[in-house]
Each structure stands twice: as C-alpha cells, then as structure tokens.
Coordinates of C-alpha atoms in Angstrom, one line a residue:
Chain A
M1 CA -19.2 -9.4 -3.8
L2 CA -17.7 -10.3 -0.3
E3 CA -19.6 -13.1 1.6
A4 CA -19.2 -14.4 5.1
R5 CA -21.0 -17.7 5.8
N6 CA -21.3 -18.6 9.4
I7 CA -18.0 -17.6 10.4
S8 CA -17.0 -17.7 14.0
L9 CA -13.6 -17.0 15.9
N10 CA -12.2 -18.4 18.9
V11 CA -9.1 -16.9 20.6
A12 CA -7.3 -18.3 23.6
G13 CA -10.6 -20.3 24.5
F14 CA -12.8 -17.3 24.2
S15 CA -15.5 -17.2 21.7
L16 CA -15.1 -13.7 20.2
L17 CA -17.7 -14.3 17.3
Q18 CA -20.4 -16.9 16.8
D19 CA -22.2 -17.7 13.7
I20 CA -22.0 -14.7 11.6
S21 CA -23.3 -14.4 7.9
L22 CA -23.4 -11.3 6.1
R23 CA -22.8 -9.8 2.5
V24 CA -21.0 -6.7 1.4
A25 CA -22.8 -6.2 -1.8
P26 CA -21.9 -3.5 -4.6
G27 CA -23.7 -0.3 -4.2
V28 CA -24.8 -1.0 -0.6
V29 CA -23.4 0.8 2.5
T30 CA -23.5 -1.7 5.3
A31 CA -22.9 -0.2 9.0
V32 CA -21.7 -2.4 11.8
I33 CA -22.9 -1.1 15.3
G34 CA -22.3 -2.4 18.7
A35 CA -21.0 -1.7 22.2
N36 CA -17.4 -1.7 23.0
G37 CA -15.9 -5.2 22.8
A38 CA -18.9 -6.9 20.7
G39 CA -16.4 -8.0 18.2
K40 CA -16.7 -5.4 15.5
T41 CA -13.0 -4.9 14.8
S42 CA -12.6 -8.9 15.1
L43 CA -15.4 -9.2 12.5
L44 CA -13.5 -6.7 10.1
R45 CA -10.2 -8.6 10.6
L46 CA -11.9 -12.1 9.4
L47 CA -13.6 -10.0 6.5
T48 CA -10.5 -8.5 5.3
G49 CA -8.5 -11.8 5.5
E50 CA -6.1 -10.5 7.9
Q51 CA -7.1 -13.5 10.3
K52 CA -8.7 -16.7 9.4
P53 CA -12.0 -17.6 10.9
S54 CA -12.1 -20.5 13.3
G55 CA -15.2 -21.7 11.5
G56 CA -17.1 -20.8 8.4
V57 CA -15.6 -19.3 5.3
V58 CA -15.3 -15.7 3.8
T59 CA -15.4 -15.5 -0.1
F60 CA -14.9 -12.8 -2.6
N61 CA -16.4 -13.2 -6.0
G62 CA -17.3 -16.9 -5.0
S63 CA -13.6 -17.8 -4.0
P64 CA -12.5 -18.2 -0.5
L65 CA -10.3 -15.2 0.5
V66 CA -7.4 -17.3 1.2
D67 CA -7.1 -18.3 -2.5
W68 CA -6.5 -14.7 -3.7
Q69 CA -3.1 -13.3 -4.4
P70 CA -2.6 -10.4 -1.9
E71 CA -1.8 -7.9 -4.8
Q72 CA -4.9 -8.9 -6.9
L73 CA -7.2 -8.4 -3.9
A74 CA -5.6 -5.1 -2.9
R75 CA -6.6 -3.7 -6.4
M76 CA -10.3 -4.3 -5.4
M77 CA -10.5 -4.1 -1.7
A78 CA -9.3 -1.3 0.5
V79 CA -9.5 -1.3 4.3
L80 CA -8.9 1.8 6.6
P81 CA -8.0 0.5 10.2
Q82 CA -9.0 2.3 13.1
S83 CA -5.7 3.9 13.8
S84 CA -2.3 3.8 11.9
R85 CA 1.0 4.9 13.5
L86 CA 3.5 6.3 10.8
D87 CA 6.6 8.0 12.6
F88 CA 8.5 8.7 9.3
P89 CA 8.1 12.1 7.5
F90 CA 6.3 11.3 4.5
T91 CA 4.3 14.1 3.0
A92 CA 0.5 13.8 2.7
R93 CA 0.9 13.2 -0.9
E94 CA 3.4 10.4 -0.4
V95 CA 1.1 8.7 2.1
V96 CA -1.8 8.9 -0.5
M97 CA 0.3 7.6 -3.2
L98 CA 1.1 4.4 -1.4
G99 CA -2.7 3.7 -2.0
R100 CA -1.7 3.1 -5.6
T101 CA 0.9 0.5 -4.8
P102 CA -0.9 -2.4 -6.0
H103 CA -1.9 -0.7 -9.2
A104 CA 0.3 -0.3 -12.6
T105 CA -1.8 2.7 -14.0
G106 CA 1.6 4.8 -14.5
L107 CA 2.8 7.8 -12.6
A108 CA 0.7 10.4 -14.4
R109 CA -2.5 8.8 -13.8
D110 CA -1.5 8.2 -10.1
A111 CA -0.8 11.6 -9.6
Q112 CA -4.1 12.7 -11.0
I113 CA -5.9 10.3 -8.6
V114 CA -3.9 11.3 -5.5
D115 CA -4.8 15.1 -6.1
A116 CA -8.4 14.2 -6.7
A117 CA -8.5 11.8 -3.4
L118 CA -6.9 14.6 -1.4
H119 CA -9.4 17.1 -2.4
A120 CA -12.2 14.7 -1.8
V121 CA -11.4 14.6 2.0
D122 CA -10.9 18.6 2.1
G123 CA -7.1 17.8 2.1
G124 CA -5.8 19.5 -0.8
Y125 CA -3.9 22.1 1.2
L126 CA -2.1 19.1 3.1
D127 CA -0.5 18.2 0.0
K128 CA 3.1 19.0 0.8
R129 CA 2.7 19.1 4.5
F130 CA 4.5 16.3 6.6
Y131 CA 2.3 13.6 8.2
T132 CA 4.3 13.7 11.3
H133 CA 3.4 17.3 11.8
M134 CA -0.3 17.1 11.4
S135 CA -3.3 17.0 13.7
G136 CA -5.1 13.7 14.5
G137 CA -8.2 14.8 12.1
E138 CA -5.8 15.6 9.4
K139 CA -3.8 12.5 9.6
Q140 CA -7.0 10.5 9.7
R141 CA -8.2 12.4 6.5
V142 CA -4.9 11.6 4.7
Q143 CA -5.4 7.9 5.6
L144 CA -8.9 8.1 4.3
A145 CA -7.6 9.7 1.0
R146 CA -5.1 6.8 0.8
V147 CA -7.7 4.1 0.8
L148 CA -9.8 6.1 -1.7
A149 CA -7.0 6.4 -4.0
Q150 CA -6.7 2.6 -3.8
I151 CA -10.1 1.9 -5.2
W152 CA -10.5 5.3 -7.0
E153 CA -11.2 3.6 -10.5
P154 CA -13.3 0.6 -11.4
V155 CA -11.0 -2.4 -12.4
T156 CA -12.0 -5.1 -14.7
E157 CA -11.0 -7.9 -12.4
G158 CA -14.1 -7.4 -10.1
P159 CA -16.2 -5.1 -8.0
R160 CA -14.7 -2.8 -5.5
I161 CA -15.0 -2.9 -1.8
L162 CA -14.0 -0.4 0.9
M163 CA -14.0 -1.2 4.6
L164 CA -13.7 1.6 7.2
D165 CA -13.2 1.0 11.0
E166 CA -14.5 4.0 12.8
P167 CA -13.4 6.4 10.2
T168 CA -15.0 9.6 11.6
S169 CA -13.7 9.0 15.3
A170 CA -11.3 12.1 15.0
F171 CA -13.5 14.2 12.8
D172 CA -15.4 17.5 13.5
L173 CA -19.0 17.7 12.1
A174 CA -18.2 19.2 9.0
H175 CA -15.8 16.0 8.0
Q176 CA -18.2 13.5 9.6
Q177 CA -20.6 14.9 7.1
L178 CA -18.2 14.7 4.5
T179 CA -17.3 11.0 5.2
L180 CA -21.0 10.2 4.9
S181 CA -21.4 11.7 1.5
I182 CA -18.1 10.1 0.3
M183 CA -19.5 6.7 1.2
R184 CA -22.9 7.4 -0.4
S185 CA -21.1 8.5 -3.7
L186 CA -19.0 5.4 -3.7
A187 CA -22.0 3.4 -3.2
E188 CA -23.6 5.0 -6.1
Q189 CA -20.4 4.1 -8.5
G190 CA -21.0 0.5 -7.3
V191 CA -18.7 0.0 -4.4
G192 CA -19.5 -2.1 -1.5
V193 CA -18.9 -0.2 1.6
L194 CA -18.8 -1.8 5.1
V195 CA -18.2 0.7 7.9
V196 CA -17.6 0.1 11.5
I197 CA -19.2 3.2 13.4
H198 CA -20.3 4.3 17.0
D199 CA -22.5 7.1 16.3
L200 CA -26.0 5.4 15.7
N201 CA -27.4 8.6 14.0
L202 CA -24.3 8.7 11.6
A203 CA -25.0 5.0 11.0
A204 CA -28.6 5.6 10.3
R205 CA -28.0 8.3 7.8
C206 CA -25.5 6.6 5.8
A207 CA -26.3 3.0 5.9
D208 CA -28.7 0.9 3.6
Q209 CA -28.3 -1.9 5.9
L210 CA -27.4 -2.0 9.7
L211 CA -25.8 -5.0 11.6
V212 CA -26.0 -5.0 15.2
L213 CA -23.3 -6.9 17.0
S214 CA -23.6 -8.1 20.6
C215 CA -21.2 -10.2 22.4
G216 CA -19.9 -11.7 19.2
R217 CA -23.3 -12.4 17.6
I218 CA -25.8 -10.7 15.4
A219 CA -28.6 -9.1 17.4
A220 CA -30.4 -7.5 14.5
S221 CA -30.0 -6.6 10.9
G222 CA -31.8 -5.0 8.5
A223 CA -33.0 -1.5 7.3
P224 CA -32.1 1.4 9.8
S225 CA -35.6 2.1 10.5
D226 CA -36.4 -1.4 11.3
V227 CA -33.5 -2.1 13.5
L228 CA -33.1 1.1 15.4
T229 CA -35.7 0.5 18.2
S230 CA -35.6 1.6 21.7
K231 CA -36.1 -2.1 22.7
M232 CA -32.9 -3.0 20.6
I233 CA -30.8 -0.1 22.1
R234 CA -32.1 -1.0 25.7
E235 CA -30.9 -4.6 25.1
V236 CA -27.6 -4.3 23.4
F237 CA -26.5 -0.7 24.8
H238 CA -28.2 -0.9 28.0
V239 CA -29.4 2.8 27.5
D240 CA -32.9 4.0 27.5
A241 CA -33.5 6.0 24.1
T242 CA -36.3 7.7 22.3
I243 CA -36.4 7.1 18.5
A244 CA -37.6 9.9 16.5
V245 CA -37.7 10.8 12.8
N246 CA -35.1 13.2 11.3
P247 CA -37.2 15.8 9.8
V248 CA -34.9 16.6 7.0
T249 CA -33.6 13.2 5.8
G250 CA -36.5 10.9 7.2
T251 CA -34.2 8.7 8.8
P252 CA -34.2 7.4 12.2
L253 CA -32.9 9.7 14.9
V254 CA -32.0 8.3 18.3
I255 CA -32.2 10.5 21.3
A256 CA -30.3 9.2 24.3
Chain B
M1 CA 12.1 20.2 6.7
H2 CA 13.6 21.1 3.3
R3 CA 14.3 18.1 1.0
L4 CA 16.8 17.9 -1.8
P5 CA 15.6 16.1 -5.1
P6 CA 16.5 12.5 -4.6
K7 CA 18.2 12.2 -7.9
T8 CA 20.7 15.1 -7.4
F9 CA 21.4 13.7 -4.0
L10 CA 22.3 10.3 -5.6
I11 CA 24.6 12.0 -8.2
V12 CA 26.2 14.3 -5.6
S13 CA 26.9 11.0 -3.4
L14 CA 28.5 9.4 -6.2
A15 CA 30.8 12.3 -6.9
L16 CA 31.6 12.4 -3.4
L17 CA 32.4 8.6 -3.4
V18 CA 34.9 9.0 -6.3
V19 CA 36.7 12.0 -4.5
A20 CA 36.6 9.7 -1.1
L21 CA 38.2 6.7 -3.1
A22 CA 41.1 8.9 -4.6
L23 CA 41.8 10.4 -1.2
G24 CA 41.9 7.2 0.4
L25 CA 44.4 6.0 -2.3
L26 CA 46.6 9.0 -2.2
S27 CA 46.8 9.3 1.7
G28 CA 49.2 7.2 3.9
P29 CA 52.6 7.1 5.4
V30 CA 54.0 7.1 1.6
A31 CA 52.7 10.3 -0.1
I32 CA 51.6 9.8 -3.9
A33 CA 51.2 12.5 -6.1
P34 CA 47.6 12.6 -7.4
T35 CA 48.7 13.0 -11.1
R36 CA 50.4 9.6 -11.0
L37 CA 47.4 7.9 -9.5
L38 CA 45.9 6.4 -12.8
G39 CA 49.4 5.5 -14.0
L40 CA 50.3 3.5 -10.8
L41 CA 47.0 1.6 -10.6
S42 CA 47.0 0.4 -14.3
S43 CA 50.7 -0.9 -14.5
G44 CA 54.1 -0.3 -13.0
Q45 CA 56.5 -2.6 -11.0
D46 CA 58.1 0.1 -8.6
M47 CA 57.5 0.4 -5.0
D48 CA 54.7 3.1 -5.2
S49 CA 52.6 1.0 -7.7
R50 CA 52.9 -2.2 -5.5
I51 CA 51.8 -0.2 -2.3
L52 CA 48.7 1.0 -4.2
Q53 CA 47.8 -2.4 -5.8
S54 CA 48.2 -4.6 -2.9
I55 CA 47.7 -2.6 0.2
R56 CA 45.7 0.9 -0.4
L57 CA 43.4 -0.4 -3.3
P58 CA 41.8 -3.5 -1.3
R59 CA 41.6 -1.5 1.8
V60 CA 39.8 1.6 0.3
L61 CA 37.3 -1.0 -1.6
L62 CA 36.8 -2.9 1.6
A63 CA 36.0 0.3 3.4
A64 CA 33.6 1.3 0.8
L65 CA 31.8 -2.0 0.5
A66 CA 31.6 -2.4 4.3
G67 CA 30.3 1.1 4.5
A68 CA 27.7 0.6 1.9
C69 CA 26.7 -2.8 3.4
L70 CA 26.2 -1.6 6.8
A71 CA 24.4 1.6 5.9
S72 CA 21.9 0.1 3.4
C73 CA 21.1 -2.8 5.9
G74 CA 20.5 -0.1 8.6
A75 CA 18.1 1.5 6.2
V76 CA 16.4 -1.8 5.7
M77 CA 16.2 -2.5 9.4
Q78 CA 14.7 1.0 10.2
G79 CA 12.1 0.4 7.6
L80 CA 11.1 -3.2 8.7
F81 CA 10.9 -2.3 12.4
R82 CA 9.2 1.1 11.4
N83 CA 11.7 2.7 13.9
P84 CA 14.3 5.4 12.8
L85 CA 16.2 4.3 15.8
A86 CA 16.6 0.7 14.6
D87 CA 19.8 -0.6 13.5
P88 CA 21.3 -3.8 12.2
S89 CA 22.6 -5.0 15.7
L90 CA 18.9 -5.0 16.8
I91 CA 18.7 -8.6 15.3
G92 CA 21.6 -9.8 17.3
V93 CA 24.0 -10.1 14.4
S94 CA 26.6 -8.0 15.6
S95 CA 26.8 -9.3 19.3
G96 CA 26.6 -12.8 17.9
A97 CA 29.6 -11.9 15.7
S98 CA 31.5 -10.8 18.6
V99 CA 31.0 -13.9 20.6
G100 CA 32.1 -15.8 17.4
A101 CA 35.3 -13.8 17.0
S102 CA 36.0 -13.8 20.8
F103 CA 35.7 -17.7 20.9
V104 CA 38.1 -18.1 18.1
I105 CA 40.6 -15.6 19.6
F106 CA 40.3 -17.2 23.0
F107 CA 40.5 -20.9 21.8
G108 CA 42.7 -20.2 18.8
G109 CA 45.3 -18.9 21.3
A110 CA 48.1 -16.4 20.4
G111 CA 50.5 -19.1 19.1
F112 CA 48.5 -21.8 18.0
L113 CA 47.0 -20.2 14.9
G114 CA 49.4 -17.6 13.1
G115 CA 49.2 -14.9 10.5
T116 CA 46.5 -14.8 7.5
F117 CA 45.0 -17.9 8.7
E118 CA 44.1 -16.7 12.2
L119 CA 42.6 -13.6 10.7
T120 CA 40.3 -15.8 8.4
A121 CA 39.4 -18.1 11.2
I122 CA 38.3 -14.9 13.3
A123 CA 36.2 -13.6 10.3
V124 CA 34.6 -17.2 9.9
G125 CA 33.8 -17.3 13.5
A126 CA 32.3 -14.0 13.5
F127 CA 30.1 -14.7 10.7
V128 CA 28.8 -18.1 12.1
G129 CA 28.0 -16.3 15.4
G130 CA 26.3 -13.5 13.8
L131 CA 24.1 -15.9 11.9
L132 CA 23.5 -18.1 14.6
A133 CA 22.5 -15.2 16.8
T134 CA 20.0 -13.7 14.1
A135 CA 18.5 -17.2 13.7
I136 CA 17.7 -17.5 17.2
V137 CA 16.3 -14.3 17.4
Y138 CA 14.1 -14.9 14.4
R139 CA 13.0 -18.2 15.6
L140 CA 12.1 -16.7 19.0
A141 CA 9.9 -14.0 17.3
S142 CA 8.2 -16.4 14.9
S143 CA 5.0 -18.3 15.5
V144 CA 2.1 -19.9 13.5
T145 CA 0.7 -16.5 13.1
G146 CA 3.7 -14.9 11.6
T147 CA 6.9 -13.0 12.8
S148 CA 6.2 -10.3 15.4
V149 CA 8.5 -7.4 15.1
S150 CA 7.9 -6.2 18.4
T151 CA 8.8 -9.8 20.2
M152 CA 11.8 -9.7 17.8
L153 CA 13.1 -6.6 19.2
L154 CA 12.8 -8.0 22.6
A155 CA 14.5 -11.1 21.8
G156 CA 17.1 -9.3 19.9
I157 CA 17.7 -7.4 23.2
A158 CA 17.9 -10.5 25.2
I159 CA 20.2 -12.3 22.9
T160 CA 22.5 -9.2 22.7
A161 CA 22.6 -9.2 26.6
L162 CA 23.5 -13.0 26.6
A163 CA 26.0 -12.6 23.8
G164 CA 27.5 -9.5 25.7
A165 CA 28.0 -11.8 28.7
A166 CA 29.6 -14.4 26.7
T167 CA 32.1 -12.1 25.1
S168 CA 32.9 -10.6 28.6
L169 CA 33.5 -13.9 30.0
F170 CA 36.0 -14.7 27.1
S171 CA 37.7 -11.5 27.9
F172 CA 37.7 -12.2 31.6
F173 CA 39.4 -15.6 31.3
A174 CA 41.9 -14.2 28.4
D175 CA 45.5 -13.5 28.7
N176 CA 46.5 -10.0 28.0
E177 CA 47.5 -10.3 24.4
M178 CA 44.1 -12.1 23.7
L179 CA 42.1 -9.4 25.7
R180 CA 43.9 -6.7 23.6
R181 CA 42.9 -8.4 20.4
I182 CA 39.3 -9.2 21.6
S183 CA 39.0 -5.5 22.3
L184 CA 40.7 -4.1 19.2
W185 CA 38.4 -6.3 17.1
Q186 CA 35.5 -5.0 18.9
M187 CA 36.4 -1.5 18.2
G188 CA 36.2 -2.3 14.4
N189 CA 39.2 -2.3 12.2
L190 CA 39.9 -2.7 8.4
D191 CA 43.6 -3.4 9.0
G192 CA 43.1 -6.8 7.5
A193 CA 42.2 -5.8 4.4
S194 CA 43.2 -8.2 1.3
W195 CA 41.8 -8.9 -2.0
N196 CA 40.4 -12.2 -0.5
R197 CA 38.3 -10.2 1.6
V198 CA 37.3 -8.0 -0.9
A199 CA 36.2 -10.6 -3.0
I200 CA 34.2 -12.1 -0.3
I201 CA 32.2 -9.0 0.8
A202 CA 31.7 -8.2 -2.9
A203 CA 30.1 -11.3 -3.6
V204 CA 27.5 -10.4 -1.1
V205 CA 27.3 -6.6 -1.3
L206 CA 26.9 -6.3 -4.9
P207 CA 24.0 -8.7 -5.4
M208 CA 22.5 -7.0 -2.3
M209 CA 22.7 -3.5 -4.0
V210 CA 20.6 -4.8 -6.8
L211 CA 17.9 -6.7 -4.5
L212 CA 17.4 -4.3 -1.8
P213 CA 16.1 -1.4 -3.7
R214 CA 13.7 -3.6 -5.5
E215 CA 11.8 -3.8 -2.2
G216 CA 11.7 -0.1 -1.8
R217 CA 7.9 0.2 -2.6
A218 CA 7.0 -2.7 -0.2
L219 CA 9.2 -1.2 2.6
N220 CA 7.4 2.1 2.0
A221 CA 4.1 0.4 2.4
I222 CA 5.3 -1.3 5.7
L223 CA 6.0 1.9 7.2
L224 CA 2.4 2.4 7.5
G225 CA 1.9 -0.9 9.4
E226 CA 2.1 -4.5 8.6
S227 CA -1.6 -5.0 8.3
E228 CA -2.0 -1.7 6.1
A229 CA 0.8 -3.2 4.0
R230 CA -1.1 -6.3 3.5
H231 CA -4.1 -4.5 2.5
L232 CA -1.9 -3.0 -0.2
G233 CA -1.2 -6.3 -1.6
I234 CA 2.4 -6.8 -0.1
A235 CA 3.2 -10.4 0.9
V236 CA 4.3 -9.2 4.2
E237 CA 5.6 -12.3 5.8
S238 CA 7.8 -13.5 2.9
L239 CA 9.0 -10.0 2.6
K240 CA 10.3 -9.9 6.3
R241 CA 11.9 -13.2 6.0
R242 CA 13.8 -12.3 2.8
L243 CA 15.0 -8.8 4.3
I244 CA 16.2 -10.4 7.5
L245 CA 18.2 -13.1 5.7
I246 CA 19.7 -10.5 3.3
T247 CA 20.5 -8.2 6.3
A248 CA 21.9 -10.9 8.6
L249 CA 24.1 -12.2 5.7
G250 CA 25.4 -8.6 4.8
V251 CA 26.1 -7.5 8.3
G252 CA 27.6 -10.9 9.0
V253 CA 30.0 -10.5 6.2
A254 CA 30.7 -6.7 7.0
V255 CA 31.3 -7.6 10.8
A256 CA 33.5 -10.6 9.9
V257 CA 35.7 -8.8 7.7
S258 CA 35.8 -5.3 9.5
G259 CA 34.9 -6.1 13.1
V260 CA 31.9 -4.1 14.8
V261 CA 32.1 -0.8 13.1
A262 CA 29.4 1.0 15.2
F263 CA 27.3 4.0 14.1
V264 CA 27.5 3.6 10.4
G265 CA 24.2 1.6 10.3
L266 CA 22.3 3.8 12.5
I267 CA 23.4 7.2 11.5
V268 CA 23.7 7.0 7.7
P269 CA 20.3 6.1 6.9
H270 CA 19.0 8.8 9.4
L271 CA 21.1 11.5 7.7
V272 CA 20.0 10.4 4.2
R273 CA 16.3 10.5 5.5
L274 CA 16.6 14.3 6.9
M275 CA 18.1 15.1 3.2
I276 CA 15.8 13.3 0.9
G277 CA 12.8 11.9 2.9
P278 CA 11.9 8.5 3.7
D279 CA 11.3 6.8 0.3
H280 CA 13.1 3.6 0.3
R281 CA 13.7 3.5 -3.4
Y282 CA 16.1 6.3 -2.9
L283 CA 16.9 5.9 0.7
I284 CA 18.7 2.6 0.3
P285 CA 21.0 3.3 -2.5
G286 CA 21.6 6.9 -1.0
S287 CA 22.5 5.3 2.3
A288 CA 24.8 2.8 0.6
L289 CA 26.6 5.6 -1.2
L290 CA 27.2 7.8 1.7
G291 CA 27.9 4.9 4.0
A292 CA 30.7 4.1 1.6
V293 CA 31.8 7.7 1.8
L294 CA 31.8 7.9 5.6
L295 CA 33.5 4.7 6.3
L296 CA 36.2 5.7 3.5
L297 CA 36.9 8.8 5.1
A298 CA 36.9 7.5 8.5
D299 CA 39.5 4.8 7.4
T300 CA 41.5 7.4 5.7
G301 CA 41.7 9.3 9.0
A302 CA 42.4 6.3 11.1
R303 CA 45.4 5.4 8.9
T304 CA 46.7 9.0 8.5
L305 CA 45.9 10.9 11.8
M306 CA 48.6 9.0 13.9
A307 CA 50.9 7.6 10.8
P308 CA 52.6 5.2 10.9
S309 CA 50.4 3.7 13.6
E310 CA 46.9 3.4 13.1
L311 CA 43.7 4.3 15.0
P312 CA 40.8 1.6 14.9
T313 CA 38.3 2.6 12.3
G314 CA 35.3 2.3 14.4
V315 CA 36.7 4.7 16.8
V316 CA 37.0 7.4 14.1
T317 CA 33.7 6.7 12.6
A318 CA 32.0 7.7 16.1
L319 CA 34.4 10.7 16.4
L320 CA 33.7 12.1 12.9
G321 CA 30.2 11.2 12.7
A322 CA 28.7 12.0 16.1
P323 CA 29.4 15.7 16.1
F324 CA 28.4 15.9 12.3
F325 CA 25.1 14.3 13.2
V326 CA 24.3 16.5 16.2
A327 CA 25.0 19.6 14.1
L328 CA 22.5 18.4 11.3
L329 CA 19.9 17.5 14.1
L330 CA 20.4 21.1 15.4
Q331 CA 20.0 22.7 12.1
Q332 CA 16.9 20.8 11.2
R333 CA 15.3 21.9 14.3
R334 CA 16.1 25.5 13.8
K335 CA 14.3 25.0 10.3
V336 CA 11.3 23.6 12.1
L337 CA 11.1 26.4 14.4
D338 CA 11.3 29.1 11.8

C-alpha cells in the first residue's frame, strides 16, 4: 500500500501542496480531480518518488519511498505520465516491451504479456507499426499498454500500484470507456489505482474514492456521491452545475 | 521503413570489417599482392613485410579503433540526449580538444618540440582539453536535483563557441607553419599512426566495447524520457554520469590520436538505426562495426587517392559519407511514401 502522510511541497518560495494525506490501497480506484494548477501533477510526482516532499513522508509497504531500490519499486509500481515524447522509430511492440524492463521473466513470457497488453488497449493492430507514425490517441494507447505490461502479473514482493496522469486526454469515447473498464478490472485483481482525471463524470464512474484538490489542499474526499455536490463544484471549479443520477450506473452525473 | 534482422546486420558488418582491413593493408604507394598478405604479416624481414608490420598495420588498426569509438559514442550520445541529431561534440569534447591541440602547437613552436615527442604532446594536449571542456559542461548542467540534459546541450553550445574563439585566437597569432598544422589537425588525420597510439586507443576502446552494450536496455528506456526510465527502475543519474564519462574518455582519446574526424559520430549511428531500428543492444555494436569500416575505407582513400601524398582523413569521411547518407535518406523517404 502507498501512503502519504501530511506531505507538502514548496518550490521557489511558492507553496504548491500543503498537508496532504492519502492512501492508494489494493483494489481501490482513487481519482484526483481539481482545476488546472491545483497541484494534481505535483502530487503525482511526490507519490511516485520523482520529487521529494518538502514536508511529510510517502511510504510504500511501510518503508519510505526513498529507501526502495528503483528496480524493485518498478516491479510493483507503474506510472503513466501526462505526455511522453519519443522521437525514435520503435514499433508499438518494442515500446510495450520496455514495460518489462524491470522484470526477469524471460523473453517468451514477456512476449505473451506484450501481446495481451496491446490487445487490452485495442492496439493489437498496432503491433509492428512505428510509434513515430501513429496518431495521438494511438500513441497514448501504446503508452498505456506499456504501463499495463509493467504490472501485468502479481509479484511476490508486494502489491501492485498503477498511477495514471490524465490517461484519457487524447481518447475518443470508446477508448475512454475502455480505459475505465481496464482500471476497474485491475482493481478487481487487487491493484491499487490512482488516476488524475479532468472529466468529472468519468471520475464518478470509475472511482471508489474521489480526492478534490484546490490550491494545493484537499478540498474534499470520499465516495463520489458524497463529494460531487453543486456546492463543491461552485467552490472549486467556479461553475454552477446540476447533479443528477446516472440512470444506468447509479453514479452521480454532473451537468454543467 | 523496412528493417534488417539485427544479427544478420552484425554478421555482414563484421565481414565488411575484415574486407576493409585487408583492403587497407594491401593499398598504398607500394602495391602488395593479396596472396602474400598472411605470409608477410606473420614473418619476413624484407621491405614489404616491414611496410606492412610497422606502417600499414598500426594505421589500419588505429583507423578501425577510432571509427568504432567515435560511432559508438555517437550512438550513446543520441540516446542519452534523446535526439537523433546529437553527436559526441555536443558535450564540448571535440572543441575542447581543438583548443588543447592548438595550445600545444602554438606554444610548442615549430622548432622547440620535434618529431614523435611533439605529436605525443599534441595528443596529450587534445585529450586534456577535451576532458576539461566536458567537465565544465557537466558541472554547468548539474545541480542538486540532477543533471539536466537540455541545460547540458546549451552549456555544450556555449563552451563550443568559447573554445572555437580560443582556437581562432591561437590561429590568428600563429605563424604560417603553425597555422597550417593547426588547421590540418582540425581536419582529422591518421598519419601519426604508431603502435604506441594503437595501444593507447585500444586500452580505452576495447573495454568500452564490452561496457557500452550492457547499458543498451537502460538507454532504450531513456528514449521514453528520463522520468519514464526512472519509473521503469533505471537509476538514471548514475547512468548519465557513467555514460558521459565513458564518452568523454573515448572521444577524448580518439580525437587525441586522430584529430577531429567529423561526421562519423553523427552519421554512422543514424545509418545503423535506419537499417536495424533504435534498439541500443544492437545499435551500439552495429555502430562500432560500421564506424570502423567507414573510417578504414575513408583512410584508405585518403592514402591512395593522391598517392604518394595524402589527403586529410576527415575530409574524405565527409566526401564519401555525406552523399551516401543523402542517398539513403532519399531512399527511405521513397519507401515511406509507397
């Protein structure tokens, strides 16, 4: 389990994050929402160990993140950044194969996992195509397949964590839905999922737990139906919205 | 883009290297029959065997080692900077070496240092200059949070400009003889080949050929981005330090023994990538082999085109390599359009 206790981040005299505590528990999907510049990506950087918090501590399985060997951590925790630039002509298969870098499961098993991960993101047809020739949505799907391949199987060392920073930003409706169902099925396998997402309705549909960031602080957290209120949306996003109930899924539906 | 199987490519390159080595040994002002080659190399006290053993063999080995070194360092730099247009001179090593060499030529004077000793002094000056420049670039780009590759690129440009100005100053105040030697050195030349130089560069390049391909997987991950590589379990900071040190040493030695042979470090990895793709596990050894072949052929050309006088090797690498590279680019583009 990944746990942040009272973490804060100051950069060049600005306080970007203050006093944030949260847990990414196995089998739970946590969605982080908030306005632009609220500190969502900074929070992700602290949780992944990319940046050290100015105060507080992030622990994984009880030990501070800094005490983990990078390779060991990489076998359990995969991170998909907002955008990745890759200017070299790898094929989709080769990019996804890079997700197996921290593992020593052998080429045959890795090849099976790469196939399965590509198919999971509806990217089987991309297999031999060059990454540099793909559309924005195809590239994002290949990157998603790469992080899926990284945590495809349970490992004996500990629970798996997946962190995604706006994974659906370049996706059409079908692939947005696909991403949601991938996150849900990973959670069912016991993976702890943390996703930064802009679309409140997508967040409401996929998350067990919502975390609302506003100016570097947690403005609200809890189950989507408790957190998504017109009052919260007015205070955090400065937008008047009506909250209805999705007739199919029963989750909150934000109409703005 | 159609790719060759990497292993086939490596085997073909190895065969090409053997052919290029033989061609280099056989060509020159004194023609040697191919059938006598092995006999002359192994024994014999006559003129032909002495030409082979003490002039041509060190020269072809030097060309092969320098070519392998420059091309594999180029492949590493392009990966580390995540830019297919990067080359080893980006970290300031070539321009720093130029200053070092010009400094020695200028203050050594035409008559003060003579013969072999002077050549060695120039090589030492080049090596020290190259390492110093890289050290400055690296310091400028490093902070408590790590080494920024983009700052490094800018620092490299600044140091290269500064070093260029210093070299120009030396050239400006130099007399005619010194000026000629400074500019000849900058064109890149292997005419100072000797067994000593072969031993020096072999001591650096051979371990490098073992160490660099081991970093192939890590370099592949780096192509995704530094933080992506970190999330894949790569210790990015120590990898960068290691690779920059190895490259600075490698290119520093290559430049010290052969002058600034341009073009090989930039073009060869590019060529190899077009043929077998960007996987560094094959790209690095492939670049080493093809770099050796290219520099060998260019040097053989430099020795024979205007025999008995010689052209600077660096001029020939560009004359041979550039049109070939352009042809390849055009061909690739046609394939993409089809």
